Coordinates of N, CA and C in Angstrom, one line a residue:
Chain A
M1 N 0.7 -1.1 -0.1 CA 0.0 0.2 0.1 C 1.1 1.1 0.2
K2 N 0.3 2.2 -0.6 CA 1.4 3.5 -0.7 C 1.0 4.2 0.7
I3 N 2.1 5.0 0.9 CA 2.1 5.9 2.3 C 0.9 7.0 1.9
N4 N 0.8 7.2 0.9 CA -0.7 8.2 1.0 C -2.0 7.5 0.9
E5 N -2.1 6.7 0.9 CA -3.3 5.7 0.6 C -3.1 5.6 2.6
I6 N -2.3 5.1 3.2 CA -2.2 4.8 4.5 C -2.4 6.0 5.2
I7 N -2.2 7.3 5.3 CA -2.3 8.1 5.9 C -3.7 8.8 5.7
K8 N -4.5 8.4 4.6 CA -6.0 8.9 4.8 C -6.7 8.0 5.8
N9 N -6.0 6.8 6.1 CA -6.7 6.3 7.6 C -6.3 6.5 8.8
I10 N -5.4 7.4 8.9 CA -4.9 7.5 10.3 C -4.8 9.3 10.7
P11 N -5.1 9.6 11.7 CA -5.2 11.0 11.9 C -3.6 11.6 11.6
G12 N -3.3 12.6 11.4 CA -2.0 13.5 11.7 C -1.3 13.9 10.4
K13 N 0.0 14.7 10.6 CA 0.0 15.3 9.4 C 1.9 15.2 9.0
V14 N 2.0 15.1 7.8 CA 3.3 14.6 7.1 C 4.2 16.0 7.4
I15 N 5.2 15.7 8.0 CA 6.0 16.9 8.7 C 7.4 16.7 7.5
A16 N 7.8 16.2 7.0 CA 8.8 15.9 5.9 C 8.6 14.6 4.8
G17 N 9.2 14.7 3.5 CA 9.2 13.9 2.8 C 7.9 13.8 2.1
E18 N 7.0 14.9 1.7 CA 5.8 14.9 1.1 C 5.9 14.5 -0.1
E19 N 6.8 14.4 -0.8 CA 7.3 14.1 -2.4 C 7.5 12.6 -2.3
F20 N 7.8 11.8 -1.4 CA 7.9 10.5 -1.3 C 6.7 9.8 -0.9
L21 N 5.4 10.3 -1.0 CA 4.4 9.5 -0.5 C 3.9 8.5 -1.1
D22 N 4.3 8.1 -2.2 CA 3.9 7.3 -3.3 C 4.6 6.1 -3.2
K23 N 5.2 6.0 -2.2 CA 6.4 5.0 -1.8 C 5.5 3.7 -1.7
E24 N 5.6 2.3 -1.7 CA 5.1 1.4 -1.5 C 5.4 0.6 -0.1
V25 N 4.8 0.4 0.9 CA 5.2 -0.1 1.8 C 4.1 -1.5 2.5
K26 N 4.7 -2.4 2.9 CA 4.0 -3.8 3.4 C 4.1 -3.8 4.8
T27 N 4.9 -3.4 5.4 CA 4.8 -3.9 7.2 C 5.3 -2.6 8.0
A28 N 5.3 -2.9 9.1 CA 5.7 -1.6 10.1 C 6.2 -2.3 11.4
Y29 N 6.9 -1.5 12.0 CA 7.5 -1.9 13.3 C 7.5 -0.8 14.3
C30 N 7.3 -1.4 15.7 CA 7.0 -0.5 16.9 C 8.5 -0.7 17.6
G31 N 9.0 0.1 18.0 CA 10.2 0.2 19.0 C 10.6 1.3 19.6
D32 N 11.6 1.7 20.5 CA 12.0 2.8 20.6 C 13.5 2.3 21.1
L33 N 13.9 1.1 21.1 CA 15.2 0.9 21.2 C 16.1 0.9 19.9
L34 N 17.0 1.8 19.9 CA 17.6 1.7 18.5 C 18.2 0.7 17.9
S35 N 18.9 0.0 18.9 CA 19.6 -1.1 18.3 C 18.6 -2.2 18.0
R36 N 17.1 -2.4 19.0 CA 16.2 -3.3 18.3 C 15.9 -3.1 16.9
V37 N 15.7 -1.7 16.7 CA 15.5 -1.4 15.4 C 16.3 -1.9 14.2
M38 N 17.5 -1.8 14.6 CA 18.4 -1.9 13.7 C 18.6 -3.5 13.2
A39 N 18.1 -4.1 14.2 CA 18.1 -5.8 14.1 C 17.0 -6.1 13.5
H40 N 15.6 -5.6 13.8 CA 14.7 -6.0 13.3 C 13.8 -4.9 12.5
G41 N 14.0 -3.8 12.2 CA 13.2 -2.9 11.4 C 13.2 -3.1 9.9
P42 N 12.1 -2.9 9.5 CA 11.7 -3.6 8.2 C 12.4 -2.7 7.0
Q43 N 12.8 -3.2 6.1 CA 13.4 -2.4 5.1 C 11.9 -2.0 4.1
D44 N 12.1 -1.0 3.5 CA 10.7 -0.4 3.3 C 9.6 -0.2 3.9
G45 N 9.5 -0.4 5.1 CA 8.5 -0.4 6.0 C 8.4 1.3 6.9
I46 N 7.5 0.6 7.6 CA 6.9 2.1 8.7 C 7.2 1.8 9.7
W47 N 8.1 2.7 10.5 CA 8.6 2.9 12.0 C 7.6 3.9 13.0
I48 N 7.3 3.0 13.7 CA 6.6 4.1 15.0 C 7.8 4.0 16.5
T49 N 7.9 5.3 16.3 CA 8.8 5.4 17.8 C 8.6 6.6 18.5
V50 N 8.5 7.0 19.7 CA 8.5 8.1 20.4 C 9.8 8.8 20.5
Q51 N 11.0 8.4 20.0 CA 12.0 8.8 20.1 C 12.1 10.0 18.9
T52 N 12.5 11.2 19.4 CA 12.4 12.3 18.1 C 14.1 13.1 17.8
H53 N 14.9 12.4 18.8 CA 16.1 13.4 18.3 C 16.9 12.3 16.9
T54 N 18.0 13.2 16.2 CA 18.2 13.2 15.0 C 18.9 11.5 14.7
N55 N 19.1 10.9 15.7 CA 19.6 9.6 15.1 C 18.3 8.7 14.8
I56 N 17.2 9.2 15.1 CA 16.0 7.9 14.1 C 16.3 8.1 12.8
I57 N 16.8 9.5 12.3 CA 17.2 9.5 11.0 C 18.0 8.5 10.5
A58 N 19.1 8.6 11.5 CA 20.1 7.5 10.8 C 20.1 6.0 11.0
V59 N 19.3 5.8 11.8 CA 18.7 4.3 11.9 C 17.9 4.0 11.1
A60 N 16.8 4.9 10.6 CA 16.3 4.6 9.1 C 16.8 4.5 8.0
T61 N 17.4 5.4 7.6 CA 18.5 5.5 6.7 C 19.3 4.1 6.5
L62 N 19.8 4.0 7.4 CA 20.7 2.2 7.5 C 19.7 1.2 7.1
V63 N 18.3 1.3 7.8 CA 17.8 0.1 7.6 C 17.1 0.3 6.3
E64 N 16.8 1.4 5.9 CA 15.9 1.8 4.8 C 14.6 1.5 5.0
I65 N 14.4 2.1 6.1 CA 13.0 2.3 6.3 C 12.2 3.8 5.8
A66 N 11.1 3.5 5.3 CA 10.4 4.0 4.4 C 9.8 5.8 5.0
C67 N 9.0 5.3 6.5 CA 8.3 6.2 6.8 C 8.4 6.1 8.4
I68 N 8.8 7.2 9.2 CA 8.5 7.2 10.5 C 7.3 8.0 11.0
I69 N 6.8 7.2 11.8 CA 5.2 7.7 12.3 C 6.2 8.3 14.1
V70 N 5.9 9.4 14.6 CA 5.7 9.7 15.7 C 4.5 9.9 16.5
P71 N 4.3 9.2 17.7 CA 2.8 9.3 18.2 C 2.5 10.2 19.1
E72 N 1.5 10.3 19.5 CA 1.1 11.4 20.4 C 1.5 13.0 20.2
D73 N 1.4 13.0 19.0 CA 1.9 14.7 19.0 C 3.3 15.1 19.5
I74 N 4.1 14.3 19.9 CA 5.2 14.8 20.5 C 5.8 15.4 19.5
P75 N 6.4 16.5 20.0 CA 7.3 17.6 19.0 C 8.6 16.7 18.6
I76 N 8.8 17.2 17.2 CA 9.7 16.5 16.8 C 10.9 17.7 16.5
E77 N 12.0 17.2 17.0 CA 13.2 18.2 16.9 C 13.6 18.7 15.2
A78 N 14.0 20.2 15.2 CA 14.0 20.9 14.3 C 15.2 20.2 13.3
N79 N 16.1 19.7 14.1 CA 17.4 19.0 13.3 C 16.9 17.8 12.4
T80 N 15.9 17.0 13.2 CA 15.5 15.8 12.9 C 14.5 15.9 11.6
I81 N 14.0 17.0 11.7 CA 13.3 17.2 10.5 C 14.1 17.7 9.1
E82 N 14.9 18.1 9.5 CA 16.1 18.6 8.4 C 16.6 17.3 8.1
K83 N 17.0 16.6 8.8 CA 17.9 15.4 8.6 C 16.9 14.7 7.7
A84 N 15.7 14.5 8.2 CA 14.2 13.6 7.4 C 14.5 14.1 5.9
I85 N 14.5 15.5 5.6 CA 14.2 16.0 4.4 C 15.7 15.7 3.4
E86 N 16.7 15.4 4.1 CA 17.9 15.5 3.4 C 17.8 13.8 3.2
E87 N 17.4 13.0 3.8 CA 17.7 11.8 3.5 C 16.3 11.0 3.0
K88 N 15.7 11.7 3.0 CA 14.3 11.4 1.9 C 13.5 10.4 2.9
I89 N 13.4 10.6 4.1 CA 12.4 10.0 4.9 C 11.1 10.5 5.2
V90 N 10.1 9.8 5.0 CA 8.9 10.5 5.2 C 8.7 10.5 6.5
L91 N 8.3 11.9 7.4 CA 8.2 11.8 8.7 C 6.9 12.1 9.1
I92 N 6.2 11.4 9.9 CA 4.7 12.1 10.0 C 4.5 11.9 11.6
S93 N 3.3 12.8 11.9 CA 3.2 13.2 13.6 C 1.8 13.1 13.5
S94 N 1.5 12.3 14.4 CA 0.1 11.6 14.7 C -0.3 11.8 16.1
P95 N -1.8 12.5 16.5 CA -2.0 12.2 17.9 C -2.3 11.1 18.6
L96 N -2.5 10.1 17.8 CA -2.5 8.6 18.1 C -1.3 7.8 19.0
P97 N -1.3 7.5 20.4 CA -0.4 6.5 20.8 C 0.0 5.3 19.9
A98 N 1.0 4.9 19.8 CA 1.5 3.8 19.0 C 0.7 2.9 19.2
F99 N 0.0 2.4 20.5 CA -0.8 1.0 20.2 C -2.1 1.2 19.3
Q100 N -2.7 2.3 19.3 CA -3.7 2.5 18.3 C -3.3 2.8 16.9
L101 N -2.2 3.4 16.8 CA -1.5 3.5 15.3 C -1.2 2.0 14.8
A102 N -0.6 1.2 15.7 CA -0.4 -0.1 15.1 C -1.7 -0.7 14.4
G103 N -2.8 -0.6 15.6 CA -4.1 -1.3 15.1 C -4.7 -0.8 14.2
K104 N -4.6 0.5 13.8 CA -5.2 1.1 12.8 C -4.4 0.4 11.5
L105 N -3.0 0.5 11.6 CA -2.2 -0.1 10.3 C -2.7 -1.5 9.9
Y106 N -2.7 -2.1 11.3 CA -2.9 -3.4 10.9 C -4.5 -3.9 10.3
E107 N -5.2 -3.0 10.6 CA -6.8 -3.3 10.1 C -6.7 -3.1 8.6
I108 N -6.0 -2.1 8.2 CA -5.9 -1.6 6.9 C -5.1 -2.5 6.1
G109 N -4.3 -3.8 6.6 CA -3.5 -4.7 6.0 C -2.3 -4.4 6.1
I110 N -1.4 -3.4 6.7 CA -0.2 -3.6 7.1 C 0.5 -4.5 8.0
G111 N 1.3 -5.1 7.9 CA 1.8 -6.2 8.5 C 1.2 -7.5 8.4
K112 N 0.2 -7.7 7.7 CA -0.4 -9.1 8.0 C 0.2 -10.3 7.5
E113 N 1.0 -9.9 6.3 CA 1.8 -10.8 5.5 C 3.2 -10.7 6.1
Q114 N 3.8 -11.4 6.7 CA 5.3 -11.0 7.0 C 6.1 -11.6 6.1
Chain B
M1 N 49.0 -10.3 15.7 CA 47.7 -10.7 16.4 C 46.3 -10.3 15.8
T2 N 46.3 -9.3 14.7 CA 45.1 -9.4 13.9 C 45.6 -9.2 12.6
E3 N 44.4 -10.2 11.9 CA 44.7 -10.3 10.5 C 44.5 -9.1 9.5
S4 N 45.5 -8.5 8.9 CA 45.5 -7.2 7.9 C 45.4 -7.5 6.5
A5 N 44.5 -6.8 6.0 CA 44.4 -7.3 4.4 C 45.7 -7.1 3.6
N6 N 46.1 -7.4 2.8 CA 47.4 -7.7 2.2 C 47.0 -6.3 1.4
N7 N 48.2 -5.7 1.7 CA 48.0 -4.0 0.8 C 48.3 -4.0 -0.4
E8 N 48.4 -5.4 -1.4 CA 48.2 -5.1 -2.7 C 47.0 -5.3 -2.9
D9 N 46.1 -6.0 -2.1 CA 44.7 -6.3 -2.5 C 43.7 -5.0 -2.1
L10 N 44.5 -4.4 -1.2 CA 43.4 -3.2 -1.2 C 43.0 -2.3 -2.0
V11 N 42.0 -2.3 -2.2 CA 41.0 -1.4 -3.1 C 40.8 0.0 -2.7
M12 N 40.5 0.0 -1.4 CA 40.0 1.6 -0.6 C 40.2 1.6 0.7
V13 N 40.7 2.6 1.3 CA 40.6 2.7 2.6 C 40.0 3.8 3.1
Q14 N 39.4 4.0 4.0 CA 38.5 5.4 4.6 C 38.9 5.1 6.1
T15 N 39.1 6.4 6.7 CA 38.8 6.3 8.1 C 37.9 7.5 8.5
Y16 N 37.4 7.4 9.8 CA 36.6 8.2 10.4 C 37.0 8.1 11.7
E17 N 36.8 9.9 12.2 CA 37.3 10.2 13.5 C 36.3 10.0 14.2
I18 N 35.6 9.2 15.5 CA 34.4 9.2 16.5 C 34.5 9.9 17.7
E19 N 33.9 10.9 17.7 CA 34.0 11.9 18.9 C 33.0 11.0 20.1
A20 N 33.5 11.3 21.1 CA 33.0 10.6 22.3 C 31.7 11.3 22.6
G21 N 30.7 10.8 22.9 CA 29.4 11.7 23.9 C 28.6 12.5 22.7
N22 N 28.9 12.5 21.6 CA 28.5 13.5 20.7 C 27.4 12.5 20.0
F23 N 25.8 12.7 20.4 CA 25.0 11.8 20.0 C 24.3 12.7 18.6
T24 N 24.4 13.8 18.8 CA 24.0 14.6 17.3 C 24.6 14.0 15.9
L25 N 26.0 14.0 16.3 CA 26.8 13.4 14.9 C 26.9 12.0 14.9
A26 N 26.4 11.3 16.1 CA 26.5 9.9 16.1 C 25.5 8.9 14.9
G27 N 26.3 8.4 14.1 CA 25.5 7.6 12.9 C 26.1 8.4 11.6
E28 N 26.6 9.4 11.7 CA 27.3 10.0 10.5 C 28.6 9.3 9.4
A29 N 29.1 8.5 10.2 CA 30.1 7.6 9.7 C 29.4 6.6 9.3
A30 N 28.6 5.6 9.7 CA 27.9 4.8 9.2 C 27.3 4.9 8.1
S31 N 26.7 6.1 8.1 CA 25.7 6.9 6.6 C 26.9 7.0 5.7
N32 N 27.8 7.6 6.0 CA 29.0 7.8 4.8 C 29.4 6.5 4.5
I33 N 29.7 5.5 5.3 CA 30.3 4.1 4.9 C 29.2 3.7 4.0
K34 N 28.0 3.7 4.5 CA 26.6 3.0 3.4 C 26.7 3.8 2.1
K35 N 26.7 5.1 2.1 CA 26.6 5.8 0.9 C 28.0 5.5 -0.2
L36 N 29.0 5.1 0.5 CA 30.1 4.8 -0.4 C 30.1 3.4 -0.9
L37 N 29.8 2.4 0.1 CA 29.6 1.1 -0.7 C 28.3 1.1 -1.6
R38 N 27.4 1.6 -1.5 CA 26.4 1.7 -2.5 C 27.1 2.3 -3.8
Q39 N 27.9 3.1 -3.5 CA 28.2 4.0 -5.0 C 29.2 2.9 -5.5
L40 N 29.9 1.8 -4.9 CA 30.8 1.3 -5.4 C 30.4 0.0 -6.0
G41 N 29.2 -0.1 -5.9 CA 28.1 -1.2 -6.4 C 28.1 -2.4 -5.6
I42 N 28.2 -2.4 -4.4 CA 28.4 -3.9 -3.5 C 27.1 -4.3 -3.3
D43 N 26.9 -5.5 -3.2 CA 25.5 -6.2 -3.2 C 24.6 -5.6 -1.9
A44 N 23.6 -5.2 -2.1 CA 22.5 -4.5 -1.1 C 22.5 -5.3 0.0
K45 N 22.6 -6.6 0.2 CA 22.5 -7.2 1.3 C 23.8 -6.9 2.0
I46 N 24.8 -6.9 1.4 CA 26.2 -6.9 2.5 C 26.0 -5.4 2.6
V47 N 26.1 -4.6 1.9 CA 26.2 -3.0 2.3 C 25.1 -2.8 3.7
R48 N 23.8 -3.6 3.5 CA 22.9 -3.5 5.0 C 23.9 -4.1 5.9
K49 N 24.5 -5.2 5.7 CA 25.3 -5.8 6.8 C 26.2 -4.9 7.5
V50 N 27.3 -4.5 6.6 CA 28.0 -3.5 6.9 C 27.7 -2.5 7.7
S51 N 26.6 -1.8 7.1 CA 26.2 -0.4 7.4 C 25.5 -0.3 9.1
I52 N 24.9 -1.5 9.2 CA 24.3 -2.1 10.9 C 25.5 -2.4 11.5
A53 N 26.4 -3.1 11.2 CA 27.7 -3.1 12.2 C 28.5 -1.8 12.2
A54 N 28.6 -1.0 11.3 CA 29.6 0.4 11.3 C 28.4 1.2 12.3
Y55 N 27.3 1.2 12.1 CA 26.4 2.1 13.5 C 26.8 1.4 14.6
E56 N 26.6 0.5 15.2 CA 26.6 -0.3 16.0 C 28.2 0.2 16.8
A57 N 28.9 -0.1 16.0 CA 30.5 0.1 16.6 C 30.6 1.5 16.6
E58 N 30.3 2.2 15.7 CA 30.1 3.5 16.0 C 29.5 4.2 17.4
L59 N 28.3 3.7 17.4 CA 27.5 4.0 18.7 C 28.1 3.9 19.9
N60 N 28.8 2.4 20.0 CA 29.5 1.9 20.9 C 30.2 2.8 21.3
M61 N 31.1 3.4 20.3 CA 32.8 4.3 20.4 C 31.7 6.0 21.4
V62 N 30.7 6.2 20.5 CA 30.2 7.6 21.2 C 29.5 7.6 22.7
I63 N 28.8 6.3 22.8 CA 28.3 6.1 24.4 C 29.3 5.5 25.4
H64 N 30.6 5.1 24.8 CA 31.1 4.0 25.8 C 32.3 4.7 26.0
S65 N 33.2 5.0 24.8 CA 34.5 5.2 24.8 C 35.0 6.7 24.9
L66 N 36.3 6.8 25.0 CA 36.7 8.4 25.1 C 36.9 9.0 23.4
G67 N 36.5 8.1 22.9 CA 36.6 8.5 21.3 C 37.7 7.6 20.6
G68 N 37.8 7.9 19.2 CA 38.3 6.9 18.7 C 38.2 6.9 17.0
I69 N 38.7 5.8 16.4 CA 38.9 5.8 14.9 C 38.6 4.3 14.3
M70 N 37.2 4.9 13.4 CA 36.8 3.7 12.6 C 37.3 3.7 11.2
R71 N 37.8 2.4 10.8 CA 38.6 2.5 9.2 C 37.8 1.5 8.4
L72 N 37.6 1.5 7.6 CA 36.9 0.7 6.5 C 38.3 0.3 5.4
E73 N 38.4 -0.8 5.0 CA 38.9 -1.3 4.1 C 38.2 -2.4 2.9
I74 N 38.3 -2.2 2.1 CA 37.6 -3.0 0.9 C 38.6 -3.5 0.0
T75 N 38.7 -4.7 -0.2 CA 39.5 -5.6 -1.1 C 38.5 -6.4 -2.1
P76 N 39.1 -6.7 -3.0 CA 38.4 -7.6 -3.7 C 37.2 -8.5 -3.2
K77 N 38.1 -9.1 -2.1 CA 37.6 -10.5 -1.6 C 36.7 -10.2 -0.2
E78 N 36.9 -9.1 0.3 CA 36.0 -8.8 1.7 C 36.2 -7.2 2.0
I79 N 35.3 -7.0 3.0 CA 35.1 -5.6 3.6 C 35.7 -6.0 4.9
V80 N 36.3 -5.0 5.7 CA 36.5 -5.2 6.9 C 36.5 -3.6 7.7
L81 N 36.0 -4.1 8.6 CA 35.7 -2.6 9.7 C 36.5 -2.5 10.9
K82 N 37.6 -2.0 11.1 CA 38.2 -1.9 12.2 C 37.9 -0.5 13.0
A83 N 37.8 -0.9 14.4 CA 37.3 0.4 15.4 C 38.2 0.3 16.5
R84 N 39.1 1.1 16.6 CA 39.9 1.4 17.9 C 39.6 2.6 18.6
D85 N 39.3 2.3 20.1 CA 39.4 3.8 20.8 C 40.1 3.5 21.9
D86 N 39.9 4.5 22.5 CA 41.0 5.2 23.5 C 40.7 4.7 25.3
G87 N 39.6 3.5 25.0 CA 39.4 3.3 26.2 C 37.9 3.9 26.5
P88 N 37.6 3.3 27.7 CA 38.2 2.7 28.9 C 38.5 1.3 29.2
G89 N 37.8 0.5 27.8 CA 37.9 -0.8 27.6 C 36.7 -1.7 28.5
I90 N 36.6 -2.8 27.8 CA 35.2 -3.7 28.3 C 36.2 -4.7 29.3
E91 N 35.3 -4.6 30.6 CA 35.6 -5.3 31.8 C 35.2 -6.8 31.4
D92 N 34.4 -7.3 30.9 CA 34.0 -8.7 30.4 C 33.6 -9.0 29.1
I93 N 34.1 -9.3 28.2 CA 33.7 -9.3 27.1 C 32.8 -10.5 26.7
E94 N 32.9 -11.4 27.3 CA 31.9 -12.5 27.3 C 30.2 -11.9 27.8
L95 N 30.3 -11.3 28.7 CA 29.0 -10.4 29.0 C 28.6 -9.5 28.1
A96 N 29.6 -8.7 27.6 CA 29.0 -7.4 26.8 C 28.7 -7.9 25.7
M97 N 29.0 -9.0 25.2 CA 28.3 -10.4 24.0 C 27.1 -10.6 24.2
Q98 N 26.4 -11.0 25.4 CA 25.2 -10.9 25.5 C 24.2 -10.0 25.4
E99 N 23.2 -10.7 24.5 CA 22.1 -9.7 24.3 C 21.2 -9.1 25.3
G100 N 21.1 -7.8 25.6 CA 20.4 -7.4 26.5 C 21.2 -6.6 27.7
Y101 N 22.7 -7.0 28.1 CA 23.5 -6.7 28.8 C 24.1 -5.0 28.2
S102 N 24.0 -4.2 29.3 CA 24.5 -2.9 28.9 C 25.0 -2.4 29.8
T103 N 25.8 -1.3 29.8 CA 26.7 -0.4 30.8 C 26.2 1.1 30.6
A104 N 25.4 1.1 29.7 CA 25.0 2.5 29.1 C 24.5 3.6 30.1
T105 N 24.6 4.5 30.1 CA 24.3 5.7 31.0 C 22.7 5.9 30.8
E106 N 22.2 6.5 32.0 CA 20.4 6.8 31.8 C 20.5 7.7 30.8
L107 N 21.0 8.5 30.3 CA 20.9 9.6 29.3 C 20.9 8.7 28.2
A108 N 21.9 7.8 28.0 CA 21.7 7.0 26.3 C 20.6 6.4 26.7
R109 N 20.3 5.7 27.5 CA 19.0 4.7 27.4 C 17.9 5.9 27.1
E110 N 17.8 6.7 27.8 CA 16.5 7.6 27.6 C 16.2 8.0 25.9
L111 N 17.5 7.7 25.3 CA 17.5 8.3 23.9 C 17.4 7.0 23.1
G112 N 17.1 5.9 23.7 CA 17.0 4.8 22.9 C 18.2 3.9 22.6
F113 N 19.3 4.5 23.2 CA 20.4 3.8 23.2 C 20.7 2.7 24.3
G114 N 21.6 1.7 24.0 CA 22.1 1.3 25.3 C 21.0 0.0 25.5
A115 N 20.4 -0.6 24.4 CA 19.8 -1.7 24.3 C 20.2 -3.3 24.7
G116 N 21.6 -2.9 24.5 CA 22.5 -4.3 24.9 C 22.6 -5.1 23.6
M117 N 22.5 -4.3 22.5 CA 22.3 -5.1 21.1 C 23.3 -4.8 20.2
G118 N 24.0 -3.9 20.8 CA 25.2 -3.3 19.8 C 26.4 -4.3 19.4
L119 N 26.7 -4.9 20.2 CA 27.9 -6.1 19.9 C 27.3 -7.2 19.2
P120 N 26.1 -7.7 20.0 CA 25.3 -9.3 19.2 C 24.9 -8.7 17.8
N121 N 24.5 -7.2 17.5 CA 24.3 -7.1 16.2 C 25.3 -6.9 15.4
I122 N 26.6 -6.7 15.8 CA 27.7 -6.9 14.9 C 28.1 -8.1 14.6
K123 N 28.0 -9.2 15.5 CA 28.3 -10.4 15.5 C 27.3 -11.2 14.3
R124 N 26.5 -10.6 14.9 CA 25.0 -11.4 13.7 C 25.3 -10.9 12.1
C125 N 26.0 -9.7 11.8 CA 25.9 -9.3 10.7 C 27.3 -9.7 9.9
S126 N 27.8 -9.8 10.7 CA 29.6 -9.9 10.1 C 30.0 -11.8 9.9
D127 N 30.9 -11.9 9.2 CA 31.3 -13.3 8.9 C 32.4 -13.5 9.9
K128 N 33.0 -12.7 10.4 CA 34.0 -12.7 11.6 C 34.2 -11.6 12.3
L129 N 34.1 -11.9 13.7 CA 34.1 -10.7 14.8 C 35.4 -11.2 15.5
H130 N 36.2 -10.0 15.6 CA 37.6 -10.1 16.5 C 37.4 -8.8 17.7
L131 N 37.5 -9.3 18.9 CA 37.1 -8.2 19.8 C 38.1 -8.6 20.8
Q132 N 39.2 -7.2 21.1 CA 39.7 -7.7 22.1 C 40.0 -6.0 23.0
S133 N 40.1 -6.3 24.1 CA 40.0 -5.0 25.0 C 40.8 -5.2 26.4
K134 N 41.2 -3.9 26.6 CA 42.0 -4.2 28.1 C 41.5 -2.7 28.8
L135 N 41.2 -3.2 30.3 CA 40.6 -2.3 31.0 C 41.8 -1.0 31.0
G136 N 41.6 0.5 30.7 CA 42.4 1.1 31.0 C 42.9 1.9 30.0
Q137 N 42.8 0.9 28.9 CA 43.6 1.4 27.6 C 42.7 1.3 26.6
G138 N 42.0 0.4 26.2 CA 41.0 0.7 25.1 C 40.5 -0.8 24.3
T139 N 39.3 -0.6 23.2 CA 39.0 -1.6 22.8 C 39.4 -1.7 21.3
Y140 N 39.4 -2.8 20.6 CA 39.6 -2.7 18.9 C 38.8 -3.7 18.8
L141 N 38.0 -3.4 17.6 CA 36.8 -4.3 17.1 C 37.1 -4.7 15.4
E142 N 37.2 -5.6 15.0 CA 37.7 -6.0 13.8 C 36.4 -6.7 13.3
A143 N 35.7 -6.2 12.1 CA 34.5 -7.1 11.5 C 34.7 -7.4 10.2
R144 N 34.8 -8.4 10.0 CA 35.0 -8.8 8.2 C 33.8 -9.4 7.5
F145 N 33.4 -8.9 6.6 CA 32.1 -9.4 5.5 C 33.0 -9.6 4.3
F146 N 32.6 -11.1 3.9 CA 33.2 -11.7 3.0 C 32.3 -11.4 1.6
L147 N 32.9 -11.0 0.5 CA 32.1 -10.6 -0.6 C 32.0 -11.7 -1.6

């Protein structure tokens, strides 16, 4: 499913990477410990995390994660937004908590086939 | 003590200085390594493995060491990642290799580092891992990836 179809189903706004919303994603991962994400984060997938510092972009770039969703409207640092633009990562901010976000994504078919 | 790539086989060497405690810059060296390997047309799976190992080695130095140097060697047969830091050294390597064991500070953990997965991730991604450390002196890590 394309990211722009996914965001129609969850509340939130695109903070960076507007031009990459036609990227195709199949699965997602939740986690705030960066090394866990390095080990298990999905290539071309979505990552839900409460971390907002610039290193999340480094992790996403290395694992080739297509899109990061930050839950609970947590303010995202300016450096992180800049870095996301530079590294072509879609960055989304949503008012929903991580659990609800994951549930909504799963409902529309993300991550059902691993 | 450590195997070094035969000089005649060396295609490329890059070194990166890693600054201790600088979480903002952390990951830069690994990102640069990834871009370089991609430009060289290295197989995507190997690029991913080397990048993950480089990231973990870099972060280990940022979190735990007093600073150090990471060196990337590329030969026709393998990619070698070498990380040497100025201390303080690892007290118990066997323990440090265990998934979940960490000595990271509260601050590092709040930022999501220090999951105790760094060295296990490097081991999992590399074909050969050599680690030596002396308390008060420093740590030397060498990870090899066969092409």
